[in-house]
PDB file of C-alpha atoms in Angstrom:
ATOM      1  CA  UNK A   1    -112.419  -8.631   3.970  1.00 66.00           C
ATOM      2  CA  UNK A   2    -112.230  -4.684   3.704  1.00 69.00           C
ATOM      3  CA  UNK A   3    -115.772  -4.367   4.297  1.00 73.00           C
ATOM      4  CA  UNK A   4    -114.753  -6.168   7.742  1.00 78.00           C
ATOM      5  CA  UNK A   5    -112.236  -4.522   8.510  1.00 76.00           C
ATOM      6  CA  UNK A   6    -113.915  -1.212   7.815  1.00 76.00           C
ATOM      7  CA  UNK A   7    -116.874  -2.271  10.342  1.00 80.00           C
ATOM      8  CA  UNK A   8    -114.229  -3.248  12.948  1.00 85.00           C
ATOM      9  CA  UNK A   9    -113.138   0.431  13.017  1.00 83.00           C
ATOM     10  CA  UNK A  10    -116.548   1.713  14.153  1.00 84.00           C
ATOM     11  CA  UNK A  11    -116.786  -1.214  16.649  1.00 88.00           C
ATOM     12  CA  UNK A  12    -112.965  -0.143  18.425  1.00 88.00           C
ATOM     13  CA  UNK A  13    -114.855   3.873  18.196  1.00 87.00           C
ATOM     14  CA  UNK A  14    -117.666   1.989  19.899  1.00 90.00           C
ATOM     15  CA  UNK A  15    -115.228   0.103  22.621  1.00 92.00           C
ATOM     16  CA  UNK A  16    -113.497   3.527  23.109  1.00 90.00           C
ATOM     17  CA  UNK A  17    -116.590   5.422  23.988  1.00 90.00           C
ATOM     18  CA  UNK A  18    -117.908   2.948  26.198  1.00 92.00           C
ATOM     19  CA  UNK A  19    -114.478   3.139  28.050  1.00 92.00           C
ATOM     20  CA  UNK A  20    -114.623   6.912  28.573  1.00 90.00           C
ATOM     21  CA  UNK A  21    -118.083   6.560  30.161  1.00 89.00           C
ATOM     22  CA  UNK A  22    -116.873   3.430  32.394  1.00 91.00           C
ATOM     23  CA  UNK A  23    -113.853   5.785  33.364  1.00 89.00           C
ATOM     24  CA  UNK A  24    -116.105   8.668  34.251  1.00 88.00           C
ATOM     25  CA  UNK A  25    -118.131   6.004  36.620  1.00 85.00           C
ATOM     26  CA  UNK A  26    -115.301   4.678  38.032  1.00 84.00           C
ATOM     27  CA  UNK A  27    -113.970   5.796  41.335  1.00 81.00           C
ATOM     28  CA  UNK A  28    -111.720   2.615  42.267  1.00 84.00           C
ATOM     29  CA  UNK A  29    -107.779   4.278  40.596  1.00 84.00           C
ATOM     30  CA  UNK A  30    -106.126   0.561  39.873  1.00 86.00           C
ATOM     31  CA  UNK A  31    -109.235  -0.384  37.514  1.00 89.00           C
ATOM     32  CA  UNK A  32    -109.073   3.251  36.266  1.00 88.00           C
ATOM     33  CA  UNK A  33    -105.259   3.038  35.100  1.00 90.00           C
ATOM     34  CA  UNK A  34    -106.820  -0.655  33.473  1.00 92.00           C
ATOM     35  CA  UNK A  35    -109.547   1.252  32.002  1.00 93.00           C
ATOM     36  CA  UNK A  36    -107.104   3.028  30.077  1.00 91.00           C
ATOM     37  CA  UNK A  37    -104.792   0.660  29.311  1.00 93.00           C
ATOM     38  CA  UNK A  38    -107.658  -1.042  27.555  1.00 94.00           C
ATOM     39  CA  UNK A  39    -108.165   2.277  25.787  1.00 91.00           C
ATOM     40  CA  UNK A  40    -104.802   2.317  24.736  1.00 90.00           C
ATOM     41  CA  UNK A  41    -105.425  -1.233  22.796  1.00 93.00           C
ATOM     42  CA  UNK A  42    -108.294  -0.368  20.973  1.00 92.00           C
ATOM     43  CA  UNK A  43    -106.916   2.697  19.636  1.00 89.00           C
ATOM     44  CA  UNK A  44    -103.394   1.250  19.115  1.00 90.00           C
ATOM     45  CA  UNK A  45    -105.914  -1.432  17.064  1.00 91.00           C
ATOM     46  CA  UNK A  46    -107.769   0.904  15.118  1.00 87.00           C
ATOM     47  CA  UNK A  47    -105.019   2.698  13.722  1.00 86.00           C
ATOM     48  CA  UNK A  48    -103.277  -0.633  12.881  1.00 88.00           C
ATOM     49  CA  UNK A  49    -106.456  -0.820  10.376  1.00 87.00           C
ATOM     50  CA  UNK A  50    -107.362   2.172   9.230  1.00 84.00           C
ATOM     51  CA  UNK A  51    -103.395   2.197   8.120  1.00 82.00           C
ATOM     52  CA  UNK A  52    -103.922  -0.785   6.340  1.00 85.00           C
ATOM     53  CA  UNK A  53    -106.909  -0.148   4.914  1.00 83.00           C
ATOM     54  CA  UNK A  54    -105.723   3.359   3.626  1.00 80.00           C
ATOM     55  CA  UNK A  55    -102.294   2.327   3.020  1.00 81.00           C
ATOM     56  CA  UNK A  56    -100.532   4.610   5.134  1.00 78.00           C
ATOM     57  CA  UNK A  57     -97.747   3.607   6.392  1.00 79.00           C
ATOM     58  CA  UNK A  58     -96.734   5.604   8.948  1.00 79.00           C
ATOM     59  CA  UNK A  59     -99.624   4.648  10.833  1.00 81.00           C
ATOM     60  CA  UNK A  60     -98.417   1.266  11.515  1.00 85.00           C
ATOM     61  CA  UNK A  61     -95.349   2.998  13.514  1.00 83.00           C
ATOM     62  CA  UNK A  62     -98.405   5.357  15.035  1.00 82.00           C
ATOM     63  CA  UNK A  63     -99.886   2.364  16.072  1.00 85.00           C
ATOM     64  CA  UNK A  64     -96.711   0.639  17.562  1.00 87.00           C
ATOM     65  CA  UNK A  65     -96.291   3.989  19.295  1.00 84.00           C
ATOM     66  CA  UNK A  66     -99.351   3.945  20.451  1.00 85.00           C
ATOM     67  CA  UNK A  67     -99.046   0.288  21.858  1.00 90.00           C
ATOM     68  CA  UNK A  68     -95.627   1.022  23.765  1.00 88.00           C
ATOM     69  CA  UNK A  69     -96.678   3.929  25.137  1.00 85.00           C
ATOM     70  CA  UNK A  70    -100.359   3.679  26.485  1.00 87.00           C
ATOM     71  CA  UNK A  71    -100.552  -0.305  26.981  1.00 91.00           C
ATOM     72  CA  UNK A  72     -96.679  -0.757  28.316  1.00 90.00           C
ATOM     73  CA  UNK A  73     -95.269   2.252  29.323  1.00 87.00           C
ATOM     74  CA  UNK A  74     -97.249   4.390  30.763  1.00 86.00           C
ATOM     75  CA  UNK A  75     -99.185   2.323  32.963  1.00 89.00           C
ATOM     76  CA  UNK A  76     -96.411   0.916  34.241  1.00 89.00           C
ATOM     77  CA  UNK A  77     -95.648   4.286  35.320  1.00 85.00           C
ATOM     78  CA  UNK A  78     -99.121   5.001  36.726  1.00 84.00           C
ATOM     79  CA  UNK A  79     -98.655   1.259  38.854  1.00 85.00           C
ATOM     80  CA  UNK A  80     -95.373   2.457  40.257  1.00 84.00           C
ATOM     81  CA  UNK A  81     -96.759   5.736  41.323  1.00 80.00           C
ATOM     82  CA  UNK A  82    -100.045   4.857  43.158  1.00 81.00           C
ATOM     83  CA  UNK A  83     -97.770   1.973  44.767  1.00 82.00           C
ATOM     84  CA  UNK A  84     -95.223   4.841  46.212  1.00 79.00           C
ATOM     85  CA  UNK A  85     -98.138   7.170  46.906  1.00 74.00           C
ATOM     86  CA  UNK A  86    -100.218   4.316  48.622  1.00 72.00           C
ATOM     87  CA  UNK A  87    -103.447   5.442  47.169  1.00 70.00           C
ATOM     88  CA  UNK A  88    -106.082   2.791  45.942  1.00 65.00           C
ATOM     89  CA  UNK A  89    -109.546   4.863  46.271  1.00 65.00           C
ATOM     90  CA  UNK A  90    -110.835   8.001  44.254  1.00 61.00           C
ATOM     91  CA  UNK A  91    -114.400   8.373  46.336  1.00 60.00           C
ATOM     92  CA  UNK A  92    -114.255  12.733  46.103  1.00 65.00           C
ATOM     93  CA  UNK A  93    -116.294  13.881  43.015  1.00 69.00           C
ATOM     94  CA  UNK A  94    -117.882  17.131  42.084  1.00 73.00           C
ATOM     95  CA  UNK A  95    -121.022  15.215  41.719  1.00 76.00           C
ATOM     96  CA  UNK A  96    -122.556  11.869  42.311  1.00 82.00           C
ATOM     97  CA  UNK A  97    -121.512   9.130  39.315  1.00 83.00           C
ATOM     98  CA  UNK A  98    -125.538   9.340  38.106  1.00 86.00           C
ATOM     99  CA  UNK A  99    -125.221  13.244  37.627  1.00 88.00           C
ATOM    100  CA  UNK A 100    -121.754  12.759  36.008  1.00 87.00           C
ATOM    101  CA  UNK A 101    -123.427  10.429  33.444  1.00 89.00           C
ATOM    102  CA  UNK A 102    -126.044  12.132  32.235  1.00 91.00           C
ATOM    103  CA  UNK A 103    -123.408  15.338  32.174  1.00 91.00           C
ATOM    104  CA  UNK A 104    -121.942  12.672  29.581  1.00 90.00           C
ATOM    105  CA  UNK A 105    -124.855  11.624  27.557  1.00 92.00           C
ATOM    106  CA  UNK A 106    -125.600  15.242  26.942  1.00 93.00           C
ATOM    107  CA  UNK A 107    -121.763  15.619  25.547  1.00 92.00           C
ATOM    108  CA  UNK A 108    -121.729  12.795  23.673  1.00 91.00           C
ATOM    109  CA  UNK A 109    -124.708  14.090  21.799  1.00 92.00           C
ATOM    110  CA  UNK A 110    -123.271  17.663  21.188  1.00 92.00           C
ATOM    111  CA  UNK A 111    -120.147  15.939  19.920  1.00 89.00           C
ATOM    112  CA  UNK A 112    -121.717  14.221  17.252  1.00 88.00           C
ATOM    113  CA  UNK A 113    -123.699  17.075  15.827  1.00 88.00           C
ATOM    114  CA  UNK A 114    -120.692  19.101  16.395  1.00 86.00           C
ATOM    115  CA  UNK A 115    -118.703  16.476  14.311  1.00 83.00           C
ATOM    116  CA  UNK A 116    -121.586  15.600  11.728  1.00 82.00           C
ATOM    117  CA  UNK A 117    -120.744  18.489   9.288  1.00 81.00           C
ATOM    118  CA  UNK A 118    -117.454  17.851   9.981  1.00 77.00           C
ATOM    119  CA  UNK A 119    -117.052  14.882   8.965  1.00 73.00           C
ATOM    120  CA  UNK A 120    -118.943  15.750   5.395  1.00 73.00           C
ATOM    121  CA  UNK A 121    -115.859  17.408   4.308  1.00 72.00           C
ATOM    122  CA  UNK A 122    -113.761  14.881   5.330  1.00 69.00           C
ATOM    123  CA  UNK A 123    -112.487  11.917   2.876  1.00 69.00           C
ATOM    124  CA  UNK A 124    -111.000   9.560   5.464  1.00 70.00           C
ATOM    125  CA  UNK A 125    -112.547   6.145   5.361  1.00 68.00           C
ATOM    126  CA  UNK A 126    -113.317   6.443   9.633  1.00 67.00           C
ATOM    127  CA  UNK A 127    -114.581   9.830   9.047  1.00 71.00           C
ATOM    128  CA  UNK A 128    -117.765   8.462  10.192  1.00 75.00           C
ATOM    129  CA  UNK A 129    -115.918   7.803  13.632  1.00 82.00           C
ATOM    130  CA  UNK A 130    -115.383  11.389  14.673  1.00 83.00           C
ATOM    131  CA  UNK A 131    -118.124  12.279  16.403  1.00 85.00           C
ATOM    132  CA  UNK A 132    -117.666   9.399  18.871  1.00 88.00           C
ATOM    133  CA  UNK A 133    -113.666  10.911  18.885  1.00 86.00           C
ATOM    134  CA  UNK A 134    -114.934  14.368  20.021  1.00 88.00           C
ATOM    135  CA  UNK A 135    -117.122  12.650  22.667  1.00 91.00           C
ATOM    136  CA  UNK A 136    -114.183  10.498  23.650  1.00 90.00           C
ATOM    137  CA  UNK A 137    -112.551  14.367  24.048  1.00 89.00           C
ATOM    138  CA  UNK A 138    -114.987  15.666  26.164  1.00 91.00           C
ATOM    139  CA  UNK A 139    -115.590  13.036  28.388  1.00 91.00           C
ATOM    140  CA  UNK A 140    -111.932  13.038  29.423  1.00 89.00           C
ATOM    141  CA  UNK A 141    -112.539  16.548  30.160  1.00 88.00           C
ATOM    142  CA  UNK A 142    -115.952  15.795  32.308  1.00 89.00           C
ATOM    143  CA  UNK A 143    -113.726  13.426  34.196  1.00 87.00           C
ATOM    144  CA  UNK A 144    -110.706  16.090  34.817  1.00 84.00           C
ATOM    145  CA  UNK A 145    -112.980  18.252  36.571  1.00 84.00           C
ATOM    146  CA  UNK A 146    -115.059  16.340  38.328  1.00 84.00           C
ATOM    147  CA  UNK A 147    -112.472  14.423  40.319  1.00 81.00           C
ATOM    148  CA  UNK A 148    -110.594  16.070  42.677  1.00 73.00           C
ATOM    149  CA  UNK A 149    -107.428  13.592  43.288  1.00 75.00           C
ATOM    150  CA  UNK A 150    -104.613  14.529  40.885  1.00 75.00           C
ATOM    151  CA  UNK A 151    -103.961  10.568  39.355  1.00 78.00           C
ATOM    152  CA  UNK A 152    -107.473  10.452  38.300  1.00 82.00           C
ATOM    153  CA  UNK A 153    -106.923  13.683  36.620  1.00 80.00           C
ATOM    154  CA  UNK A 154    -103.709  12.723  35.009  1.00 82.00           C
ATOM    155  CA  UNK A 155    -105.389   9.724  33.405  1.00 86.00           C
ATOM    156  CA  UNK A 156    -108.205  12.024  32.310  1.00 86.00           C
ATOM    157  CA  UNK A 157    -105.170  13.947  30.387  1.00 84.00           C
ATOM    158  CA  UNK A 158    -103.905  10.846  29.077  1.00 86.00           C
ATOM    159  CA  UNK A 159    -107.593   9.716  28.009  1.00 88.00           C
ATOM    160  CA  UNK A 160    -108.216  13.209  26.466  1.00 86.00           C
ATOM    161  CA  UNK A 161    -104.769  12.807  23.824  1.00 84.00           C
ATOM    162  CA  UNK A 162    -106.262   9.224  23.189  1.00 86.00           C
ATOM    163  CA  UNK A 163    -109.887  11.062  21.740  1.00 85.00           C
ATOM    164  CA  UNK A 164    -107.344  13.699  19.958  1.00 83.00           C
ATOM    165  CA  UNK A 165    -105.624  11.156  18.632  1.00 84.00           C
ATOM    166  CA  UNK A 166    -108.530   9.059  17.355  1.00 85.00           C
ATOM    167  CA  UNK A 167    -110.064  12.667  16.109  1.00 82.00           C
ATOM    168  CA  UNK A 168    -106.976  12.749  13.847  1.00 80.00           C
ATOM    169  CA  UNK A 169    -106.894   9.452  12.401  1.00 79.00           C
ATOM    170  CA  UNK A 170    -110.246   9.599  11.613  1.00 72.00           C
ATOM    171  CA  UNK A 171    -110.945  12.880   9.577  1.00 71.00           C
ATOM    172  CA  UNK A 172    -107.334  12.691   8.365  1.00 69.00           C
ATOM    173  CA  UNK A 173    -105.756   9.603   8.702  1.00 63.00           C
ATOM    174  CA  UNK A 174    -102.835  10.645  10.727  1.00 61.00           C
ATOM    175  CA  UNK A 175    -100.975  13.670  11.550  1.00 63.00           C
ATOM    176  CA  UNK A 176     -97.582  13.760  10.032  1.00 64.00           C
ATOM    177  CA  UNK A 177     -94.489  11.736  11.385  1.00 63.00           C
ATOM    178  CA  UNK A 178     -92.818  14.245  12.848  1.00 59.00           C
ATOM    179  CA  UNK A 179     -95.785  15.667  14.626  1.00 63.00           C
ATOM    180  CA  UNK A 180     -97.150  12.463  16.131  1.00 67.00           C
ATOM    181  CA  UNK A 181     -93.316  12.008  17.504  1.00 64.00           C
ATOM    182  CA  UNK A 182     -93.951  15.579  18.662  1.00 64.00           C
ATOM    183  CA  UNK A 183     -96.534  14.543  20.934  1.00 68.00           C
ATOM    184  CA  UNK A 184     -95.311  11.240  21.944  1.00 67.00           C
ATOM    185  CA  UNK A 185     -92.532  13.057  23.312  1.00 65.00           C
ATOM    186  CA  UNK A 186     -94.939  15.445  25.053  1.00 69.00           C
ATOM    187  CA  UNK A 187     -96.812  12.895  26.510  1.00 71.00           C
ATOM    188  CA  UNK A 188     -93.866  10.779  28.193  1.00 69.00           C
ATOM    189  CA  UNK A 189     -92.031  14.070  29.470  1.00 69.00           C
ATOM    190  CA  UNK A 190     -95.878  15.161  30.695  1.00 71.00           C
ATOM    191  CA  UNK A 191     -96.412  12.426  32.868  1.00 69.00           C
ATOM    192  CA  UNK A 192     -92.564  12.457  34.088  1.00 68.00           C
ATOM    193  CA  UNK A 193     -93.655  16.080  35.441  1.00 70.00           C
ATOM    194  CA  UNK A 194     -96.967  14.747  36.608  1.00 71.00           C
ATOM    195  CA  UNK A 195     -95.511  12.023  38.710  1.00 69.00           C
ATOM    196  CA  UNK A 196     -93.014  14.539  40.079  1.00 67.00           C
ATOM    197  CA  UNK A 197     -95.904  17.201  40.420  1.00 67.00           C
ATOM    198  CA  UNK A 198     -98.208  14.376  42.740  1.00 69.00           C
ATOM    199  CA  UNK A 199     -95.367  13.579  44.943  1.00 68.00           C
ATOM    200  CA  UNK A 200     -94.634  17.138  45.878  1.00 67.00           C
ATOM    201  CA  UNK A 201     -98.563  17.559  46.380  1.00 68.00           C
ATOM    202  CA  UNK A 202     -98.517  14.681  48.654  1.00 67.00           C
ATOM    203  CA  UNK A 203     -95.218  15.640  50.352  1.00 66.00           C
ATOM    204  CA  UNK A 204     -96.868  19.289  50.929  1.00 66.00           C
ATOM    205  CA  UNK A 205    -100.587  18.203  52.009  1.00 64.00           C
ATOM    206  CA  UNK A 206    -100.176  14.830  52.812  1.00 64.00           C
ATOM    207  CA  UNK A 207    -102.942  14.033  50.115  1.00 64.00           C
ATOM    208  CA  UNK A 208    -103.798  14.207  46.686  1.00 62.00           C
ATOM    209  CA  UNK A 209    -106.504  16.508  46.695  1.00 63.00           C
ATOM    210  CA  UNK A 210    -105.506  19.186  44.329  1.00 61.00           C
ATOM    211  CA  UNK A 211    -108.045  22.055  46.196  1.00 62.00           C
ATOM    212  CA  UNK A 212    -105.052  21.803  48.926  1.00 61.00           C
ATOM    213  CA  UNK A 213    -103.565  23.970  46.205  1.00 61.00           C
ATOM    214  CA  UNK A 214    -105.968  27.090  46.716  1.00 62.00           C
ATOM    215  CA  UNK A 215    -104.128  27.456  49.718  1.00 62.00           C
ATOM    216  CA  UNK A 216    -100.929  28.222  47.836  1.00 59.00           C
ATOM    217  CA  UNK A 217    -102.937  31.181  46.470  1.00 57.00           C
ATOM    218  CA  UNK A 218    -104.346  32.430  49.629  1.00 54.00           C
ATOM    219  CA  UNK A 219    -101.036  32.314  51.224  1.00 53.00           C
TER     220      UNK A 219
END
């Protein structure tokens, strides 16, 4: 049953890598915010197990965190905000989605040598997991600058603390309680200034597009 349950953390790693590439491809926002939503589950799931399977506790309320925040709450939010803003499409990117991918298959590959001595050290039984957390990491960060509309770019924030979070878990099983509070709170009163921030972008500009801001400078 443990042996199971130990696999099943390396297949959720798997299911959270394959969403960060699928989020980097896609250019549609409502399957985006879905994207991550899905993202939220799986790692929501996978520290459900790795707290059992370690017996810490306080992972199970990490977990429940987790759930409420990234499967309920905060797309909720996200919903509510593209439905005020009107905005459906995300078709502006730095580069073309091929480019952007292989971008991400060379990151994913300098995450997991980054991670692979890394993880030597560590004891945790999903240390084996932390390359594919550092990839999760870096893809969120591809995504943040290659799209140039600000929701895509929050999500890529969001989907960045999700590979943090996972990178946590699995070389150390968790963070302490107080800290992963810490940066629950951080994360709700981020995207409260985030929604705030894309409404005064649009109210300015009349669009999303974040270069509108370089104007701010030159002026």
């Amino acid at each position: 049953m443990n042996t199971l349950l130990s696999q099943s953390i390396n297949l959720f790693a798997v299911v959270l890598l394959v969403l960060a590439f699928a989020m980097i491809a896609q250019r549609r926002i409502l399957t985006l915010i879905h994207l991550f939503t899905l993202q939220g589950a799986a790692l929501a799931a996978a520290t459900l197990i790795v707290g059992y399977l370690t017996r810490q506790h306080h992972l199970y309320f990490s977990a429940g965190l987790t759930f409420v925040l990234k499967v309920v709450l905060i797309p909720i939010l996200l919903h509510r905000v593209i439905l005020r803003l009107n905005v459906r499409w995300d078709v502006e990117t730095l580069f073309n989605i091929p480019t952007t991918m292989l971008i991400g298959i060379v990151l994913v590959i300098f995450a997991f040598n980054l991670a692979a001595p890394i993880a030597g050290l560590s004891t945790s039984i999903a240390r084996g997991t932390l390359g594919i957390a550092l990839a999760c990491v870096l893809l969120s960060f591809l995504m943040m600058i290659v799209r140039a509309k600000a929701v895509p770019q929050v999500i890529g924030f969001l989907s960045m603390e999700n590979g943090l979070f996972f990178a946590a878990t699995a070389a150390t099983s968790g963070m302490p309680m107080i800290v992963e509070l810490g940066i629950a709170f951080d994360v709700l009163v981020g995207i409260l200034i985030l929604g705030v921030f894309m409404f005064q972008i649009r109210e300015q500009f009349d669009s999303l597009d974040i270069r509108h801001l370089e104007k701010l400078k030159e002026d």
